[in-house]
Coordinates of C-alpha atoms in Angstrom, one line a residue:
M1219 CA -54.1 37.8 -23.3
K1220 CA -56.9 35.4 -23.6
K1221 CA -57.6 33.1 -20.5
S1222 CA -58.2 29.5 -21.4
C1223 CA -58.9 26.1 -19.7
K1224 CA -56.7 25.7 -16.7
Y1225 CA -56.1 22.0 -17.7
G1226 CA -54.8 23.0 -21.2
T1227 CA -57.7 21.5 -23.2
H1228 CA -57.6 24.6 -25.5
R1229 CA -54.2 23.3 -26.7
V1230 CA -55.7 20.0 -27.9
I1231 CA -55.9 19.7 -31.7
E1232 CA -57.0 16.1 -32.0
P1233 CA -59.0 14.3 -30.9
A1234 CA -61.5 16.7 -29.6
G1235 CA -62.8 16.4 -26.1
V1236 CA -59.7 14.9 -24.4
L1237 CA -57.1 16.3 -22.0
P1238 CA -53.6 17.2 -23.3
Q1239 CA -52.0 14.0 -22.1
A1240 CA -54.4 11.8 -24.1
A1241 CA -54.2 14.0 -27.2
L1242 CA -52.5 12.9 -30.3
R1243 CA -51.5 16.4 -31.2
L1244 CA -51.2 19.7 -29.3
D1245 CA -51.0 23.3 -30.4
N1246 CA -47.4 24.2 -29.6
D1247 CA -47.6 27.8 -30.6
M1248 CA -45.5 29.6 -28.0
T1249 CA -47.7 32.7 -27.7
I1250 CA -49.0 32.3 -24.1
H1251 CA -52.5 32.7 -22.8
S1252 CA -53.1 34.7 -19.6
N1253 CA -53.0 31.6 -17.4
E1254 CA -49.9 29.9 -18.9
I1255 CA -46.2 30.2 -18.3
L1256 CA -43.6 30.2 -21.0
I1257 CA -40.3 28.4 -20.3
D1258 CA -37.0 28.5 -22.1
V1259 CA -36.0 24.9 -21.9
I1260 CA -32.5 23.9 -21.0
S1261 CA -32.8 20.1 -20.8
L1262 CA -35.3 17.3 -21.2
N1263 CA -35.2 14.3 -19.0
I1264 CA -36.8 11.6 -21.1
D1265 CA -38.8 8.9 -19.2
S1266 CA -36.5 5.9 -18.8
A1267 CA -38.9 3.5 -20.5
S1268 CA -39.3 5.9 -23.4
F1269 CA -35.6 6.6 -23.8
T1270 CA -34.8 2.9 -23.7
Q1271 CA -37.4 2.1 -26.4
I1272 CA -36.1 4.9 -28.7
K1273 CA -32.5 3.8 -28.2
N1274 CA -33.5 0.2 -29.1
E1275 CA -35.4 1.4 -32.2
T1276 CA -32.8 3.8 -33.8
T1277 CA -29.3 5.0 -33.6
D1278 CA -30.4 8.5 -34.4
I1279 CA -32.1 9.4 -31.1
G1280 CA -32.2 13.1 -31.8
A1281 CA -34.0 12.7 -35.1
K1282 CA -36.6 10.5 -33.5
I1283 CA -37.2 13.0 -30.7
L1284 CA -37.6 15.8 -33.2
E1285 CA -40.0 13.6 -35.3
I1286 CA -42.2 12.9 -32.3
V1287 CA -42.3 16.6 -31.1
N1288 CA -42.9 17.9 -34.7
Q1289 CA -45.8 15.5 -35.1
R1290 CA -47.4 15.7 -31.7
G1291 CA -46.5 19.2 -30.4
K1292 CA -45.2 17.5 -27.3
M1293 CA -42.6 14.8 -26.3
Q1294 CA -44.8 11.7 -25.9
N1295 CA -43.4 8.4 -27.1
P1296 CA -46.1 6.8 -29.3
V1297 CA -45.0 3.3 -28.2
T1298 CA -44.7 3.8 -24.4
G1299 CA -47.1 6.7 -24.1
S1300 CA -44.7 8.3 -21.6
G1301 CA -42.8 11.6 -21.7
G1302 CA -40.5 12.8 -19.0
M1303 CA -39.9 16.3 -17.5
L1304 CA -37.8 19.4 -18.1
I1305 CA -35.7 22.1 -16.5
G1306 CA -35.7 25.6 -17.9
T1307 CA -35.9 29.3 -17.2
V1308 CA -39.2 31.2 -16.8
A1309 CA -39.4 33.4 -19.8
K1310 CA -42.9 34.9 -19.4
I1311 CA -45.7 34.6 -16.9
G1312 CA -49.4 35.1 -17.9
S1313 CA -51.2 38.0 -16.2
E1314 CA -53.6 35.7 -14.4
L1315 CA -50.6 34.0 -12.6
S1316 CA -48.7 37.0 -11.5
N1317 CA -49.5 36.2 -7.8
R1318 CA -47.4 33.1 -7.9
D1319 CA -44.0 32.7 -6.2
L1320 CA -42.3 32.9 -9.7
R1321 CA -40.4 35.6 -11.4
E1322 CA -39.1 35.8 -14.9
G1323 CA -35.6 34.3 -14.9
D1324 CA -36.3 31.7 -12.2
K1325 CA -34.9 28.3 -13.0
I1326 CA -37.6 25.6 -12.5
A1327 CA -38.2 21.9 -13.0
T1328 CA -41.6 21.0 -14.3
L1329 CA -43.2 18.2 -12.3
V1330 CA -45.8 17.3 -14.9
S1331 CA -45.1 15.0 -17.8
L1332 CA -43.7 16.0 -21.2
S1333 CA -46.6 13.9 -22.5
L1334 CA -48.9 16.8 -21.8
T1335 CA -46.6 19.7 -22.2
P1336 CA -46.7 21.8 -25.4
L1337 CA -43.1 21.8 -26.6
K1338 CA -41.2 23.3 -29.6
I1339 CA -37.6 22.3 -30.2
N1340 CA -35.4 24.6 -32.3
A1341 CA -32.3 22.4 -32.0
I1342 CA -30.9 19.5 -30.0
K1343 CA -27.6 20.5 -28.5
A1344 CA -26.4 17.2 -26.9
I1345 CA -27.8 13.8 -26.0
H1346 CA -26.6 12.0 -22.9
T1347 CA -27.5 8.4 -23.6
D1348 CA -26.2 7.1 -20.2
I1349 CA -28.6 9.3 -18.2
D1350 CA -31.6 9.8 -20.6
R1351 CA -31.0 13.5 -20.9
V1352 CA -31.3 15.8 -23.9
D1353 CA -30.0 19.4 -23.9
V1354 CA -32.0 21.6 -26.2
D1355 CA -32.8 25.0 -27.6
A1356 CA -36.5 24.9 -27.0
Q1357 CA -39.6 26.4 -25.4
A1358 CA -42.5 24.9 -23.5
I1359 CA -45.8 25.9 -22.0
L1360 CA -46.8 25.2 -18.4
F1361 CA -50.6 25.2 -17.8
E1362 CA -52.2 26.9 -14.8
T1363 CA -52.6 23.5 -13.0
G1364 CA -49.0 22.5 -13.9
I1365 CA -46.8 21.8 -10.9
Y1366 CA -43.1 22.8 -10.7
A1367 CA -40.2 23.2 -8.3
K1368 CA -37.7 26.0 -8.2
L1369 CA -34.2 24.5 -8.5
P1370 CA -32.4 24.4 -5.2
E1371 CA -29.3 26.5 -4.7
D1372 CA -27.4 23.8 -2.7
M1373 CA -27.0 21.4 -5.7
S1374 CA -26.4 21.5 -9.4
Q1375 CA -29.3 21.8 -11.8
E1376 CA -28.3 18.4 -13.3
L1377 CA -28.4 16.7 -9.9
A1378 CA -31.8 18.3 -9.0
L1379 CA -33.2 17.3 -12.4
A1380 CA -32.1 13.7 -12.0
A1381 CA -33.9 13.4 -8.6
L1382 CA -37.0 15.4 -9.4
D1383 CA -37.6 13.4 -12.6
V1384 CA -38.6 10.4 -10.4
A1385 CA -39.8 12.3 -7.3
G1386 CA -43.1 10.5 -7.2
A1387 CA -41.7 7.1 -6.5
P1388 CA -39.6 7.7 -3.3
A1389 CA -42.3 10.0 -1.9
Q1390 CA -44.8 7.2 -2.3
M1391 CA -42.5 5.0 -0.3
A1392 CA -42.7 7.5 2.5
K1393 CA -46.5 7.0 2.5
L1394 CA -46.7 3.3 2.0
V1395 CA -43.9 1.7 3.9
R1396 CA -44.3 1.0 7.7
P1397 CA -42.0 -0.2 10.4
G1398 CA -41.3 -3.9 10.2
D1399 CA -42.3 -4.2 6.5
S1400 CA -40.4 -6.4 4.0
V1401 CA -40.0 -4.4 0.8
L1402 CA -39.0 -5.7 -2.7
I1403 CA -37.7 -3.1 -5.1
L1404 CA -37.4 -4.1 -8.8
G1405 CA -35.0 -1.9 -10.7
G1406 CA -33.1 -1.0 -7.6
G1407 CA -30.0 0.1 -9.5
G1408 CA -31.6 3.0 -11.3
K1409 CA -32.1 6.5 -9.9
S1410 CA -35.7 5.9 -8.9
G1411 CA -34.7 2.5 -7.5
M1412 CA -31.9 3.9 -5.3
L1413 CA -34.1 6.7 -4.0
C1414 CA -36.8 4.2 -3.2
C1415 CA -34.3 1.9 -1.4
N1416 CA -33.1 4.8 0.6
E1417 CA -36.6 5.9 1.7
A1418 CA -37.7 2.3 2.4
M1419 CA -34.6 1.8 4.6
K1420 CA -35.6 4.8 6.6
R1421 CA -39.2 3.6 7.0
V1422 CA -38.8 -0.1 7.8
G1423 CA -36.7 0.4 10.9
P1424 CA -34.6 -2.3 12.6
T1425 CA -37.3 -5.0 12.2
G1426 CA -38.0 -4.5 8.5
R1427 CA -36.2 -5.7 5.4
V1428 CA -35.4 -4.0 2.1
V1429 CA -34.4 -6.2 -0.9
A1430 CA -33.4 -4.7 -4.3
V1431 CA -33.4 -6.4 -7.6
C1432 CA -31.0 -5.2 -10.3
V1433 CA -29.6 -6.6 -13.5
L1434 CA -25.9 -5.7 -13.2
E1435 CA -23.3 -6.9 -10.7
E1436 CA -21.9 -3.4 -10.5
D1437 CA -25.3 -2.0 -9.4
K1438 CA -25.2 -4.6 -6.6
E1439 CA -21.9 -3.4 -5.4
K1440 CA -23.0 0.2 -5.5
L1441 CA -26.2 -0.5 -3.5
Q1442 CA -24.3 -2.5 -0.9
A1443 CA -21.5 0.0 -0.5
A1444 CA -24.0 2.8 0.1
G1445 CA -26.0 0.7 2.5
L1446 CA -29.2 1.3 0.5
C1447 CA -30.7 -2.1 1.2
H1448 CA -30.3 -5.3 3.2
E1449 CA -29.9 -7.7 0.3
V1450 CA -29.4 -7.4 -3.5
I1451 CA -30.6 -9.9 -6.1
V1452 CA -28.9 -9.8 -9.5
A1453 CA -31.4 -11.2 -11.9
D1454 CA -33.5 -10.5 -15.0
A1455 CA -36.7 -8.9 -13.7
T1456 CA -38.7 -10.3 -16.6
D1457 CA -38.1 -13.9 -15.3
A1458 CA -40.9 -14.1 -12.7
F1459 CA -40.0 -17.5 -11.3
V1460 CA -36.3 -16.7 -10.8
I1461 CA -37.3 -13.5 -9.0
L1462 CA -39.9 -15.4 -6.9
D1463 CA -37.3 -18.0 -5.8
K1464 CA -34.5 -15.6 -5.1
A1465 CA -36.7 -13.1 -3.4
A1466 CA -38.0 -15.9 -1.0
L1467 CA -34.5 -17.1 -0.4
V1468 CA -33.2 -13.8 0.9
N1469 CA -36.3 -13.1 2.9
K1470 CA -36.2 -16.4 4.8
G1471 CA -39.0 -18.0 2.8
R1472 CA -41.5 -15.2 3.7
E1473 CA -43.6 -13.3 1.2
Y1474 CA -43.2 -9.5 1.0
D1475 CA -45.5 -6.8 2.3
I1476 CA -44.8 -4.4 -0.5
S1477 CA -43.1 -4.5 -3.9
I1478 CA -42.3 -1.5 -6.1
N1479 CA -41.6 -1.8 -9.8
V1480 CA -39.3 0.9 -11.3
V1481 CA -37.9 -1.2 -14.1
N1482 CA -37.6 0.4 -17.5
V1483 CA -38.5 -2.6 -19.7
P1484 CA -41.8 -4.4 -20.2
G1485 CA -42.7 -7.9 -19.0
T1486 CA -42.0 -7.5 -15.3
E1487 CA -45.5 -7.4 -13.9
M1488 CA -45.6 -11.0 -12.5
S1489 CA -42.2 -10.5 -10.9
S1490 CA -43.7 -7.7 -8.9
I1491 CA -46.9 -9.7 -7.9
L1492 CA -45.8 -13.2 -7.2
P1493 CA -43.5 -12.5 -4.2
V1494 CA -46.1 -10.4 -2.4
R1495 CA -48.4 -11.8 0.3
N1496 CA -52.2 -11.7 0.0
G1497 CA -53.3 -8.3 1.4
G1498 CA -50.0 -6.8 0.4
I1499 CA -49.2 -3.8 -1.9
V1500 CA -47.8 -3.9 -5.4
Y1501 CA -46.8 -0.4 -6.5
L1502 CA -46.3 -0.2 -10.3
F1503 CA -44.4 3.0 -10.9
S1504 CA -42.7 1.9 -14.2
M1505 CA -44.2 3.4 -17.4
A1506 CA -43.2 0.1 -19.1
T1507 CA -45.9 -1.7 -17.1
S1508 CA -49.0 -3.2 -18.8
F1509 CA -51.7 -2.7 -16.3
T1510 CA -53.9 -5.2 -18.2
R1511 CA -51.2 -7.9 -17.7
A1512 CA -50.8 -6.9 -14.1
A1513 CA -54.6 -7.1 -13.3
L1514 CA -55.3 -10.3 -15.2
G1515 CA -52.0 -11.8 -14.1
A1516 CA -52.8 -11.3 -10.4
E1517 CA -56.3 -12.7 -11.0
G1518 CA -54.8 -15.7 -12.8
V1519 CA -52.6 -16.7 -9.9
G1520 CA -55.1 -15.9 -7.2
K1521 CA -53.2 -13.0 -5.7
D1522 CA -55.4 -10.7 -3.6
V1523 CA -53.0 -7.7 -3.6
T1524 CA -53.7 -4.0 -3.8
M1525 CA -52.1 -2.7 -7.0
I1526 CA -51.3 1.0 -7.2
I1527 CA -50.7 2.7 -10.5
G1528 CA -47.6 4.9 -10.3
N1529 CA -48.6 8.5 -9.9
G1530 CA -45.7 10.9 -10.6
Y1531 CA -47.2 13.4 -8.1
T1532 CA -47.8 13.0 -4.4
K1533 CA -47.9 15.8 -1.9
D1534 CA -44.5 17.3 -1.1
H1535 CA -42.8 14.8 -3.4
A1536 CA -40.1 17.3 -4.5
E1537 CA -39.2 18.2 -1.0
I1538 CA -39.1 14.6 0.2
T1539 CA -36.9 13.5 -2.7
L1540 CA -34.4 16.4 -2.5
A1541 CA -34.1 15.9 1.2
Q1542 CA -32.8 12.4 0.6
L1543 CA -29.8 13.7 -1.3
R1544 CA -29.1 16.2 1.5
E1545 CA -29.5 13.6 4.3
N1546 CA -27.5 10.7 2.7
P1547 CA -24.0 11.7 1.6
K1548 CA -23.3 8.3 0.0
L1549 CA -26.5 8.4 -2.1
R1550 CA -25.7 12.0 -3.1
A1551 CA -22.2 11.0 -4.1
I1552 CA -23.6 8.3 -6.4
F1553 CA -26.0 10.8 -8.1
E1554 CA -23.3 13.5 -8.4
E1555 CA -20.9 11.0 -10.1
K1556 CA -23.5 9.9 -12.7
Y1557 CA -25.9 12.8 -13.1
G1558 CA -24.2 16.0 -12.2
G1559 CA -21.5 17.5 -10.0
A1560 CA -21.8 19.5 -6.8
V1561 CA -22.4 23.2 -6.7

């Protein structure tokens, strides 16, 4: 086997000189190099912003996904630029990586984006439009630097996949939120939103406040019943002034210390920025975010806030996220009902 770049640049077809995520096309030949891992893919969890865009564009979601993968050698939505992640079984491990804690046959979730993962789909078996999941007959390549998590034995692979898909967001909450903080979470009714709410509630303590924004009344009822936040606002997150007014109302007129955006549609940047105090933090985890609009928008309204681009990886993010499902039976029950049953 030939050893190649640990970051996967040897797989880039065009344009030359870029990393795999920025490439327009990757080599998705499934013959592995000595520092690569071959995975038999079970399911793809498409990034929520990407899946929503595809669903709005066409009724034939499977054909669109195949078109993208056949053209690019990876699952990277050309509109949103985002991918998702996968679960699968380790089929072969390159000789340079034999010292890892992996064995052939292990089930893993890749914790790097599909937007940089060489992928070849032989067939699409099923599409679960309500949870952005696609079951496939496919193979993928994990590079030497690619991170992964072995699937836990105390929960179904579907449940683990749903949580690990967004592990970066709640783990960042664990780092950013402090006792006494007021936290605004846009997109609180989604899986990343619920996990962020849960983590924020743990961190703010008795003197803090967690407010979720969701678009559906049923999501409000779900969040309240599970005790995942102090208040829920039902509103369109693209309407910045409605969000600003309602957010201030439920926070006794005070601005927020932190907002986190996990909404899967564009146009929500100012709804994340306006309610936050000068010196506060705006965490933009959503892949539907325009960082140009966010930066220029904050400047335009004179908001001196620290804006953080959502990073899907932070140290121990898989462990932090799975621990939430183990610690909170009500949260786990919601996830099991929607994304996958118990073991």
